[in-house]
Amino acid sequence: MKTILLVPTEIGVGLTSACLGLIYALECQGVKAGFLKPFSQELQPEADRTTALYRHLFKHETVEPITYAALTERLKNDENDELLEDAVRLHREISKHHDIIIVEGVLPNGRDPFATELNANLAKALDAKVIIVSNADINNPVKTASKVDNQLRFFGGASGERTAGVLFMRTKGLPEDSAQIPVTLDPSLRLISDTNQFVSKIQTTHPMIGKDCMPVIGLVPFSNTLSVPRMSDLAAHISAEWINQGEAAQRRVLHSSLIASNIEHEMHKFVAGELIISGSDRVDVLLASSLASSNGIPLAGLVLTEQKAPSAQALEFCQAAIKNGLPILHTKLSTFETAQQLLNLSNEIPVDDTERAEQVTRFVASHINQEWLSHLISDSYKPRLSPSAFRHELVQKSIAAKKRIVLPEGDEPRTVQAAAICQSRGIAHCVLLAKPEAVVDVAKARGIELPHDLEIIDPDLVRENYVEKMVEMRKGKLTEDQAREQLQDTVVLGTMMLALDQVDGLVSGAVHTTANTVRPAFQLIKTAPEYSLVSSIFFMLLPDEVYVYGDCAINPDPDAEQLAEIAIQSADSAKAFGIDPRIAMISYSTGTSGAGADVEKVAKATEIAKQRRPDLLIDGPLQYDAASVESVGRSKAPNSQVAGRANVFIFPDLNTGNTTYKAVQRSANVVSVGPMLQGLNKPVNDLSRGALVDDIVFTIALTAIQAEQQAAQ
């Protein structure tokens, strides 16, 4: 077991972000890292912030820290040894379940002068290696190094046996474009050249920093985007009341503007992510904000100051904006006081801001030296396919595939943003089917930067090219006029592009139904020669590993032959995504414990699948607990190679599959990726209409990998 203690040089270095980022980087390597915060410095005896974020992000349990009241009481009574014994006890609890433990040290703030000495004693008590976490300024290497050196003295210096390295956070002076936020860990973002140059400057005064004994394990840029609060974080800070809460929990304050002069001269300030601050008597500002929101510009929100809140009559003119989710606050503070208060808003990630926490972990992890990480874990863990590792591998494989994916819902805002991300990260070459001016308008309104090589095709300019070919493919089933009419649907148009090998895959469903996405594929793409049906799987991202569920979306009641085929399709899909399949054919009976037609169907399907694919580990019928829980599997099916360790679950019918996937997803708060269609000649995948931008990105990545897999067959 290895323990890594992260020690800050001062307050505000991003210690929580550093801890979570390091844990995420380990997760992407298949390492289940534990987390311990031994001592809380929060005055309120509520759940610790970092601990709560760890639980949410990684779905692992940990212990609550010793409260600040108990900490200070022990120190006051000179019970230092007893305090450290308590910390060791907490550490031992975590070590029962983890090979590597990341420990968050104590902040040396003005209130707690004991912090530095306590961190030094904690390192000894836990036998921990120490990473110094510090802010950095590229233009002031001496000051940066001095802060690190001051801390190192308490741990035996740069060459001391406890030192593991230094992590520079919130680094100023780096190029603005260096602060890109990845969709998963992205080692290509690591600033190798900038790091080497910075280390060279540091070594002119502090020669040991950056050597093998004290490596710089990361240079993390400062990011304005990751430092921004949500509108919901502002209300209490400025003593405000909600006029309309709307999308306050989702909208972020990228910039803020005071509106004091004639509105005509302030119109340029009404842009995506802008917080508009103005006196409550400025009805013109209220109406301008409402108009901007109604025109599709997602302002962060509106804060009205002083005097009384706007009248009901004025608000009546803003109903369209209110329905669009525009957050509106009123505070009795003056406009100037409001602006001053907002400047003092903490950069700490609130416990409930999980979106920001997830972005920060990916961002920090991407800047950690992968060689250093590999050395850390070289002999201390058993790799597993964690959810983070799965998503990381997903993106890396799609980048390597270099496939062209068409997106028929080309002017849908989430789709536009996902396409921009995929294009800029190299996840896929995206083709948007939409009017170019409509895409530009969406991007402008939402502050999306469109990559220069993002392909946008106007359906009206190419539709006629596919009429004759579609008539030919449907073999007399429709006329030219009927084909022309069907091609008005961009999903049909995109499917034709795929059928003619002009693209490698299709992703739709953000606004279309599953039927609208899948039907053209059945008609034009059809099933692969080796299969008789199309089925679906979901990747269920459980805390410790990834499961495959099939079929949960397509086939209502497959017979034994079809069920066997679904099992084989699902096993091959699992392999394509790095999962070594152990397939459980699910039933209400394990072996011969139950009887009935449904059990017999599963038993027959199992035998057919084994005969067709003797290379696969398949067993059934198995009850879900016998398939998934080791102790139950040993009891109910002691001779099975699958029972208790299954990772591919094949359900007997759609009712069972769909119900189970949704029950697990919602009850256990499990992220699911899919449905991914399998069995088609070419990859077509459906989205949920509630899909988030990241969901679309990962579905595009899935589709690209499917295309690569099919091309290799």
XYZ file of C-alpha atoms in Angstrom:
713
model
C 0.000 0.000 0.000
C 1.155 3.533 -0.842
C 0.046 6.755 0.784
C 0.483 10.143 -0.876
C 0.008 13.279 1.242
C -0.703 16.511 -0.641
C 0.614 19.516 1.281
C -0.257 23.100 0.217
C 2.205 25.992 0.383
C -0.609 28.410 1.222
C -4.349 28.935 1.010
C -5.925 29.154 -2.466
C -3.586 26.770 -4.297
C -6.403 24.479 -5.430
C -5.639 21.659 -2.985
C -9.031 19.967 -3.362
C -8.740 20.106 -7.155
C -5.229 18.624 -6.958
C -6.433 15.699 -4.809
C -9.442 14.943 -7.019
C -7.402 15.323 -10.219
C -4.746 12.874 -9.005
C -7.414 10.350 -8.009
C -9.066 10.703 -11.425
C -5.711 10.194 -13.192
C -5.267 6.978 -11.189
C -8.835 5.913 -12.013
C -8.060 6.291 -15.719
C -5.182 3.865 -15.184
C -7.581 1.359 -13.665
C -6.507 2.109 -10.084
C -9.157 2.452 -7.383
C -7.548 5.105 -5.208
C -8.849 5.823 -1.730
C -9.184 9.309 -0.290
C -8.673 10.556 3.237
C -9.043 14.016 4.688
C -8.003 13.446 8.306
C -8.778 16.920 9.629
C -11.557 19.316 8.724
C -10.948 23.070 8.897
C -14.568 23.969 8.269
C -16.157 25.793 11.184
C -19.587 24.275 10.602
C -19.960 20.653 11.750
C -21.543 19.609 8.442
C -20.303 17.024 5.935
C -16.825 17.874 4.655
C -16.783 19.430 1.175
C -13.854 17.492 -0.353
C -15.077 14.217 1.103
C -18.562 14.774 -0.337
C -17.148 15.595 -3.774
C -14.981 12.454 -3.704
C -18.013 10.301 -2.889
C -19.994 11.798 -5.749
C -17.273 11.743 -8.396
C -15.857 8.297 -7.778
C -18.759 6.466 -6.093
C -16.381 5.166 -3.406
C -16.957 5.322 0.310
C -14.582 7.067 2.702
C -14.581 8.322 6.288
C -15.551 11.704 7.643
C -12.631 13.798 8.927
C -12.017 14.744 12.529
C -14.027 17.920 13.119
C -12.357 21.284 13.497
C -13.713 21.569 17.040
C -12.186 18.204 18.014
C -8.926 19.083 16.235
C -8.451 22.383 18.049
C -9.535 20.901 21.385
C -6.904 18.149 21.134
C -4.190 20.635 20.202
C -5.242 22.967 23.004
C -4.911 20.097 25.501
C -1.503 19.100 24.084
C -2.919 15.765 22.889
C -0.896 15.684 19.668
C -0.135 11.975 19.855
C -3.754 11.077 20.443
C -4.756 13.276 17.500
C -2.350 11.478 15.170
C -3.560 8.112 16.461
C -7.070 9.127 15.436
C -5.751 10.002 11.957
C -4.001 6.623 11.690
C -7.222 4.873 12.697
C -9.085 6.613 9.851
C -6.241 5.737 7.480
C -6.471 2.057 8.439
C -10.190 2.054 7.632
C -9.470 3.292 4.101
C -6.503 0.937 3.601
C -8.777 -2.111 3.945
C -10.171 -1.418 0.475
C -7.437 0.456 -1.436
C -3.842 -0.054 -2.539
C -3.165 3.672 -2.959
C -4.509 6.393 -0.670
C -4.489 10.121 -1.449
C -4.489 12.262 1.688
C -5.430 15.949 1.782
C -3.210 17.925 4.140
C -4.061 20.904 6.348
C -4.213 24.442 4.920
C -1.756 26.940 6.449
C -4.225 29.788 6.809
C -3.930 32.756 9.147
C -6.313 31.137 11.643
C -4.461 27.833 12.057
C -0.725 28.386 12.696
C -0.325 24.703 13.559
C -0.945 23.553 9.968
C 2.622 23.138 8.703
C 3.861 21.232 11.754
C 0.750 19.048 11.761
C 1.308 18.136 8.091
C 4.907 17.114 8.872
C 3.773 14.931 11.772
C 0.958 13.476 9.685
C 3.419 12.399 6.973
C 5.413 10.463 9.565
C 2.362 8.937 11.243
C 0.940 7.661 7.940
C 4.354 6.821 6.462
C 3.331 8.935 3.479
C 5.197 10.310 0.501
C 4.642 14.047 0.135
C 3.621 16.122 -2.891
C 3.968 19.865 -2.418
C 1.070 21.731 -4.057
C 1.689 25.361 -4.962
C 0.484 28.168 -7.169
C 2.938 29.158 -9.879
C 3.795 32.157 -12.014
C 5.798 31.492 -15.171
C 7.172 35.012 -14.999
C 8.328 34.708 -11.378
C 10.132 31.368 -10.982
C 12.147 32.485 -7.927
C 9.067 33.369 -5.871
C 7.373 30.133 -6.932
C 10.374 28.002 -5.995
C 10.831 29.791 -2.669
C 7.293 28.882 -1.565
C 7.966 25.224 -2.395
C 11.333 25.275 -0.668
C 9.834 26.740 2.516
C 7.540 23.723 2.789
C 10.196 21.188 1.832
C 12.248 22.104 4.886
C 9.671 20.404 7.090
C 10.009 17.129 5.149
C 13.777 16.767 4.919
C 14.317 19.019 1.879
C 14.093 18.274 -1.840
C 16.240 15.158 -1.537
C 14.458 13.879 1.584
C 13.113 10.338 1.575
C 9.518 11.506 1.971
C 9.342 13.898 -0.960
C 7.550 12.609 -4.057
C 7.388 15.770 -6.169
C 5.742 19.140 -6.660
C 2.469 19.916 -8.399
C 2.052 23.457 -9.703
C -1.599 24.548 -9.782
C -3.403 27.624 -11.120
C -0.274 28.580 -13.079
C -0.283 32.126 -14.436
C 1.619 33.362 -17.477
C 0.823 30.436 -19.769
C -0.815 30.913 -23.215
C -4.598 31.441 -22.992
C -5.326 28.464 -25.239
C -3.528 26.112 -22.821
C -6.542 25.929 -20.486
C -8.659 23.544 -22.600
C -11.138 21.382 -20.714
C -11.065 17.756 -21.968
C -14.012 15.329 -21.989
C -11.839 12.756 -20.239
C -8.159 12.504 -19.332
C -6.187 13.838 -22.317
C -2.381 13.524 -21.927
C -1.844 15.503 -25.137
C -2.814 18.668 -23.239
C 0.187 18.352 -20.906
C 2.518 21.321 -21.359
C 5.811 19.454 -21.671
C 7.826 22.248 -23.308
C 6.470 24.954 -20.960
C 7.188 22.722 -17.955
C 10.768 22.066 -19.035
C 11.435 25.765 -19.628
C 9.934 26.700 -16.248
C 11.959 24.040 -14.443
C 15.146 25.323 -16.098
C 14.430 28.824 -14.754
C 13.699 27.468 -11.266
C 16.931 25.477 -11.186
C 19.062 28.605 -11.517
C 18.218 29.318 -7.857
C 16.834 25.981 -6.600
C 18.740 23.260 -8.477
C 17.054 20.261 -6.795
C 13.495 21.118 -7.873
C 12.803 19.217 -11.076
C 15.461 16.550 -10.448
C 14.570 12.851 -10.116
C 14.396 13.212 -6.329
C 11.918 16.100 -6.585
C 10.144 15.917 -9.975
C 7.637 18.478 -11.199
C 4.698 16.129 -11.710
C 2.402 18.690 -13.277
C 2.040 22.270 -14.461
C -1.691 23.035 -14.393
C -2.764 26.284 -16.124
C -5.047 28.815 -14.520
C -8.505 28.543 -16.070
C -11.059 31.335 -15.973
C -13.718 28.911 -17.147
C -13.205 26.544 -14.213
C -13.237 29.351 -11.673
C -16.690 30.633 -12.529
C -19.682 30.257 -10.213
C -23.233 29.337 -11.088
C -26.015 31.872 -10.708
C -27.345 29.748 -7.836
C -24.109 30.418 -5.910
C -24.665 34.190 -5.899
C -27.951 34.698 -4.064
C -26.779 34.226 -0.468
C -23.504 36.061 -1.117
C -25.231 39.304 -2.125
C -28.277 38.926 0.169
C -30.581 38.586 -2.825
C -34.007 37.089 -3.386
C -35.156 35.247 -6.480
C -37.568 36.890 -8.852
C -37.093 33.922 -11.180
C -34.722 31.075 -10.359
C -35.021 29.447 -13.789
C -31.797 27.677 -14.838
C -29.737 29.199 -12.021
C -28.184 25.822 -11.169
C -26.904 25.378 -14.744
C -25.951 28.865 -15.949
C -22.442 30.110 -15.159
C -21.159 33.637 -14.766
C -18.334 33.964 -17.303
C -18.284 37.782 -17.104
C -20.256 40.496 -15.376
C -21.274 43.943 -16.587
C -22.651 46.999 -14.820
C -25.239 48.784 -16.938
C -25.189 52.430 -15.987
C -25.430 54.459 -19.192
C -27.944 54.622 -22.040
C -28.959 51.097 -23.034
C -28.161 51.869 -26.679
C -24.462 52.066 -25.764
C -24.520 48.850 -23.704
C -26.047 46.364 -26.154
C -22.678 44.686 -26.855
C -22.659 43.404 -23.269
C -25.667 41.133 -23.777
C -23.764 37.952 -24.706
C -23.666 34.310 -23.589
C -22.535 33.814 -19.992
C -22.836 37.507 -19.062
C -24.189 38.585 -15.675
C -26.042 41.869 -16.127
C -26.074 44.113 -13.010
C -28.296 47.159 -12.954
C -30.584 49.229 -10.756
C -34.087 47.798 -10.402
C -35.571 51.020 -11.778
C -33.937 50.328 -15.153
C -36.899 48.710 -16.866
C -35.052 49.120 -20.182
C -32.288 46.791 -18.921
C -34.896 44.257 -17.798
C -36.552 44.332 -21.210
C -33.225 44.170 -23.106
C -32.171 41.117 -21.036
C -35.509 39.518 -21.751
C -35.216 40.181 -25.485
C -31.671 38.774 -25.612
C -32.820 35.632 -23.808
C -35.821 35.236 -26.113
C -33.445 35.501 -29.110
C -31.504 32.453 -27.893
C -28.634 34.231 -26.072
C -28.079 32.332 -22.771
C -27.192 35.198 -20.432
C -25.841 33.997 -17.094
C -28.557 36.029 -15.422
C -29.759 39.420 -14.261
C -29.165 41.074 -10.858
C -31.366 44.080 -10.086
C -30.156 46.300 -7.257
C -31.479 48.893 -4.812
C -35.030 50.053 -4.184
C -37.883 47.655 -4.836
C -38.101 44.684 -7.153
C -39.604 45.343 -10.613
C -43.370 45.628 -10.810
C -45.556 42.740 -11.874
C -46.471 44.761 -14.966
C -42.829 45.027 -16.047
C -42.248 41.328 -15.406
C -45.274 40.475 -17.544
C -43.284 41.625 -20.596
C -40.515 39.164 -19.674
C -42.520 35.959 -19.645
C -40.793 34.517 -22.721
C -37.375 34.974 -21.076
C -38.668 33.569 -17.799
C -39.970 30.492 -19.636
C -36.518 30.169 -21.279
C -34.986 29.919 -17.804
C -33.413 33.394 -17.372
C -32.372 33.700 -13.687
C -33.354 37.054 -12.145
C -32.242 38.240 -8.675
C -33.061 41.320 -6.624
C -30.840 42.704 -3.846
C -31.218 45.799 -1.690
C -27.470 46.415 -1.974
C -26.325 49.228 -4.246
C -24.998 48.407 -7.695
C -21.450 49.220 -6.563
C -21.776 47.140 -3.357
C -23.115 44.220 -5.377
C -20.168 44.318 -7.768
C -17.715 44.495 -4.844
C -19.328 41.545 -3.071
C -19.143 39.437 -6.215
C -15.408 40.114 -6.514
C -14.966 38.473 -3.106
C -16.845 35.284 -4.043
C -14.847 32.148 -3.098
C -13.275 29.981 -5.823
C -14.013 26.814 -3.854
C -16.152 24.235 -5.624
C -19.543 23.957 -3.843
C -20.548 20.451 -2.808
C -23.486 20.390 -5.197
C -21.586 21.786 -8.224
C -20.783 18.366 -9.598
C -20.434 19.542 -13.207
C -17.596 21.896 -12.288
C -15.994 19.265 -10.040
C -15.986 16.749 -12.899
C -14.451 19.270 -15.302
C -11.756 20.220 -12.797
C -10.744 16.614 -12.157
C -10.369 15.938 -15.887
C -8.470 19.180 -16.372
C -5.974 18.623 -13.552
C -5.499 14.931 -14.403
C -4.611 15.786 -18.008
C -1.634 17.846 -16.824
C -0.123 15.184 -14.557
C 3.033 13.494 -15.843
C 1.967 10.034 -17.028
C 5.475 8.576 -16.653
C 5.548 9.639 -13.000
C 2.096 8.140 -12.541
C 3.125 4.823 -14.127
C 6.132 4.619 -11.811
C 3.905 5.294 -8.793
C 1.551 2.423 -9.577
C 4.001 0.012 -11.187
C 3.884 -2.594 -8.426
C 0.961 -1.691 -6.271
C -2.352 -2.471 -7.922
C -4.442 -4.836 -9.972
C -5.743 -2.972 -13.012
C -9.493 -2.866 -13.613
C -11.724 -1.223 -16.170
C -13.153 1.578 -14.045
C -15.752 3.974 -15.507
C -13.068 6.656 -15.829
C -10.691 4.213 -17.540
C -13.490 3.113 -19.896
C -14.291 6.675 -20.975
C -10.602 7.497 -21.358
C -10.019 4.433 -23.550
C -13.169 5.271 -25.486
C -11.837 8.687 -26.457
C -8.317 7.434 -27.200
C -9.605 4.655 -29.482
C -11.895 7.041 -31.344
C -9.012 9.487 -31.887
C -6.960 6.646 -33.355
C -9.876 5.554 -35.584
C -10.120 8.926 -37.417
C -13.691 8.365 -38.613
C -16.230 10.683 -40.268
C -19.526 10.889 -38.363
C -22.656 12.618 -39.668
C -24.956 14.463 -37.249
C -28.374 15.049 -38.877
C -29.539 17.386 -36.076
C -26.912 19.854 -37.180
C -28.289 23.073 -35.700
C -29.378 21.628 -32.340
C -27.319 23.521 -29.716
C -26.031 20.483 -27.747
C -25.119 18.750 -30.991
C -23.246 21.806 -32.273
C -21.235 22.021 -29.049
C -20.493 18.276 -29.055
C -19.377 18.448 -32.696
C -17.071 21.376 -31.895
C -15.518 19.401 -29.026
C -15.067 16.240 -31.099
C -13.606 18.142 -34.030
C -11.145 20.162 -31.933
C -10.044 17.099 -29.894
C -9.737 14.817 -32.910
C -12.362 12.414 -31.542
C -14.044 12.307 -34.953
C -14.445 14.354 -38.100
C -17.985 15.646 -37.635
C -20.407 16.548 -40.425
C -23.347 18.739 -39.422
C -26.428 18.641 -41.652
C -27.876 22.132 -41.338
C -27.931 25.603 -42.819
C -24.427 27.016 -42.157
C -25.871 30.353 -41.053
C -28.124 28.563 -38.526
C -25.115 26.770 -37.011
C -23.163 30.036 -36.837
C -26.117 31.733 -35.108
C -26.354 28.938 -32.518
C -22.604 29.096 -31.878
C -22.615 32.864 -31.552
C -25.577 32.893 -29.178
C -24.060 30.209 -26.935
C -20.445 31.252 -27.052
C -19.320 28.108 -28.900
C -16.081 28.397 -30.865
C -16.517 26.525 -34.150
C -13.309 24.809 -35.380
C -12.285 26.019 -38.833
C -12.390 22.467 -40.227
C -15.845 21.587 -38.861
C -17.874 20.462 -41.894
C -21.371 21.888 -42.334
C -23.497 20.705 -45.254
C -26.658 22.517 -46.311
C -29.246 19.747 -46.908
C -31.001 21.831 -49.572
C -27.852 21.898 -51.705
C -27.206 18.136 -51.730
C -30.617 16.502 -51.283
C -31.265 16.037 -55.009
C -28.024 14.027 -55.340
C -29.545 11.182 -53.346
C -33.026 10.869 -54.873
C -32.149 8.490 -57.704
C -29.835 6.388 -55.508
C -32.491 6.061 -52.819
C -35.116 4.895 -55.312
C -32.631 2.316 -56.582
C -31.800 1.075 -53.074
C -35.464 0.694 -52.072
C -36.090 -1.429 -55.217
C -39.411 -0.147 -56.410
C -40.818 0.538 -52.965
C -40.996 4.301 -53.528
C -41.106 6.820 -56.362
C -38.738 9.723 -56.966
C -41.254 12.138 -55.459
C -41.622 9.926 -52.381
C -37.829 9.672 -52.041
C -37.503 13.445 -52.416
C -40.110 13.919 -49.689
C -38.443 11.445 -47.291
C -35.069 13.100 -47.863
C -36.485 16.280 -46.363
C -35.795 14.480 -43.095
C -32.095 15.014 -42.372
C -31.906 11.633 -40.603
C -32.879 9.930 -43.871
C -30.397 12.127 -45.752
C -27.618 11.286 -43.274
C -28.464 7.584 -43.504
C -28.134 7.758 -47.308
C -24.702 9.347 -46.921
C -23.753 6.451 -44.655
C -25.190 3.844 -47.022
C -23.077 5.290 -49.859
C -19.892 5.262 -47.704
C -19.607 9.053 -47.694
C -19.472 8.941 -43.889
C -18.513 6.177 -41.435
C -21.331 6.482 -38.898
C -24.437 8.410 -37.824
C -25.577 9.776 -34.464
C -29.057 11.226 -33.938
C -31.820 11.397 -31.358
C -31.293 14.669 -29.461
C -34.633 15.829 -30.899
C -35.741 12.796 -32.958
C -37.407 9.694 -31.506
C -35.681 6.313 -31.498
C -38.036 5.150 -34.255
C -37.140 8.145 -36.447
C -33.429 7.387 -36.003
C -33.575 3.619 -36.443
C -36.209 3.175 -39.179
C -34.105 4.620 -42.055
C -31.191 2.427 -40.925
C -33.355 -0.705 -41.151
C -34.506 0.319 -44.632
C -31.222 1.533 -46.118
C -28.308 0.110 -44.086
C -29.852 -3.254 -43.116
C -28.327 -5.979 -40.981
C -24.803 -7.307 -41.367
C -24.536 -10.572 -43.369
C -23.598 -12.670 -40.320
C -26.606 -11.512 -38.311
C -30.366 -11.826 -38.644
C -31.355 -8.978 -36.326
C -30.344 -5.648 -34.830
C -30.028 -5.335 -31.058
C -28.739 -2.843 -28.515
C -26.506 -2.647 -25.470
C -25.915 -0.187 -22.679
C -22.540 0.254 -21.010
C -23.337 0.538 -17.289
C -20.552 2.464 -15.547
C -20.607 0.996 -12.047
C -18.137 2.310 -9.438
C -15.693 -0.598 -9.751
C -16.170 -1.876 -13.282
C -18.180 -1.565 -16.466
C -21.080 -3.918 -17.226
C -22.743 -4.541 -20.588
C -26.548 -4.937 -20.645
C -28.374 -6.276 -23.700
C -30.942 -6.038 -25.217
C -32.625 -3.141 -23.467
C -34.040 -1.097 -26.345
C -34.931 -2.979 -29.552
C -36.280 -6.581 -29.465
C -39.498 -7.081 -27.415
C -39.472 -10.875 -27.097
C -36.612 -12.646 -28.894
C -36.777 -16.418 -29.385
C -33.889 -18.700 -28.378
C -32.030 -18.291 -31.686
C -32.355 -14.520 -31.534
C -31.354 -14.394 -27.868
C -28.197 -16.388 -28.663
C -27.389 -13.935 -31.434
C -27.883 -10.969 -29.092
C -25.445 -12.605 -26.656
C -22.821 -13.064 -29.372
C -23.265 -9.517 -30.676
C -22.952 -8.125 -27.146
C -19.829 -10.176 -26.416
C -18.132 -8.914 -29.577
C -19.106 -5.344 -28.749
C -17.687 -5.747 -25.244
C -14.387 -6.988 -26.700
C -14.225 -4.011 -29.051
C -14.304 -1.692 -26.062
C -11.673 -3.439 -23.970
C -13.953 -5.643 -21.861
C -13.078 -9.352 -21.602
C -16.628 -10.777 -21.807
C -18.080 -13.188 -19.245
C -21.664 -13.622 -20.412
C -24.578 -14.402 -18.137
C -27.902 -15.412 -19.699
C -30.336 -13.967 -17.170
C -33.505 -15.716 -15.990
C -35.628 -16.047 -12.850
C -33.981 -19.477 -12.442
C -30.375 -20.556 -11.888
C -29.726 -23.866 -13.658
C -32.652 -26.181 -13.040
C -33.901 -24.453 -9.871
C -36.987 -23.279 -11.725
C -39.053 -24.436 -14.668
C -41.188 -22.954 -17.380
C -41.125 -21.840 -21.003
C -39.139 -18.684 -20.261
C -36.417 -20.652 -18.466
C -36.281 -23.219 -21.261
C -35.850 -20.426 -23.814
C -32.828 -19.056 -21.944
C -31.345 -22.544 -21.513
C -31.734 -23.273 -25.239
C -30.256 -19.860 -26.168
C -27.250 -20.585 -23.955
C -26.581 -23.891 -25.699
C -26.932 -22.325 -29.167
C -24.524 -19.496 -28.269
C -21.978 -21.977 -26.857
C -22.136 -24.080 -30.031
C -21.765 -21.069 -32.318
C -19.009 -19.461 -30.266
C -17.057 -21.977 -28.160
C -14.398 -19.291 -27.606
C -16.715 -17.303 -25.332
C -17.410 -17.773 -21.603
C -21.214 -18.129 -21.522
C -23.451 -19.606 -18.852
C -27.139 -19.701 -18.110
C -29.810 -19.650 -17.012
C -28.523 -17.510 -14.119
C -30.392 -15.269 -11.742
C -28.995 -11.741 -11.576
C -27.569 -12.152 -8.077
C -25.986 -15.482 -8.988
C -24.383 -13.829 -12.010
C -23.091 -10.713 -10.274
C -22.403 -11.532 -6.600
C -19.440 -13.841 -5.999
C -20.742 -15.459 -2.817
C -24.162 -16.132 -4.337
C -22.573 -17.468 -7.518
C -20.421 -19.950 -5.553
C -23.506 -21.154 -3.694
C -25.959 -21.448 -6.593
C -23.608 -22.390 -9.454
C -20.332 -23.634 -7.930
C -18.975 -25.088 -11.186
C -19.675 -22.046 -13.352
C -16.852 -19.912 -14.778
C -19.291 -16.998 -15.131
C -21.407 -17.041 -11.989
C -20.442 -14.317 -9.518
C -18.128 -12.577 -11.993
C -20.276 -11.831 -15.061
C -19.807 -8.507 -16.863
C -22.129 -9.032 -19.869
C -25.775 -9.546 -18.895
C -28.236 -10.774 -21.544
C -31.870 -10.329 -20.551
C -34.606 -12.687 -21.791
C -36.859 -9.931 -23.180
C -37.192 -6.167 -23.552
C -39.471 -5.794 -20.554
C -36.848 -7.309 -18.243
C -33.863 -5.579 -19.873
C -35.289 -2.070 -20.051
C -36.722 -2.239 -16.526
C -33.462 -3.538 -15.051
C -31.225 -0.994 -16.759
C -33.413 1.914 -15.655
C -33.753 0.559 -12.107
C -29.975 0.197 -11.733
C -29.318 3.542 -13.406
C -31.698 5.518 -11.201
C -31.570 3.638 -7.909
C -27.779 3.295 -7.792
C -27.047 6.605 -9.583
C -25.102 4.752 -12.282
C -24.056 6.487 -15.511
C -25.133 4.536 -18.599
C -23.732 5.002 -22.099
C -26.051 3.958 -24.917
C -28.081 2.502 -26.379
C -25.482 1.374 -28.889
C -27.001 -0.478 -31.827
C -25.293 -3.649 -33.012
C -25.881 -5.947 -35.958
C -26.236 -3.243 -38.643
C -24.004 -3.142 -41.708
C -22.825 0.298 -40.626
C -22.984 2.039 -37.229
C -26.059 4.108 -36.397
C -26.638 5.206 -32.809
C -29.527 6.780 -30.985
C -29.415 9.476 -28.280
C -31.733 10.199 -25.419
C -33.660 13.425 -26.030
C -32.413 14.558 -22.633
C -28.797 13.850 -23.606
C -26.111 16.137 -22.219
C -23.275 17.456 -24.382
C -20.875 14.880 -22.896
C -23.377 12.093 -23.677
C -23.330 13.116 -27.331
C -19.526 13.309 -27.358
C -19.189 9.772 -25.972
C -21.825 8.420 -28.373
C -19.887 9.917 -31.301
C -16.762 8.218 -29.922
C -18.642 4.882 -29.622
C -19.813 5.190 -33.206
C -16.306 5.904 -34.491
C -14.939 2.811 -32.731
C -17.770 0.667 -34.125
C -16.911 1.900 -37.611
C -13.263 1.006 -37.085
C -14.202 -2.440 -35.775
C -16.438 -3.144 -38.771
C -13.794 -1.930 -41.220
C -11.295 -4.362 -39.699
C -13.578 -7.408 -40.118
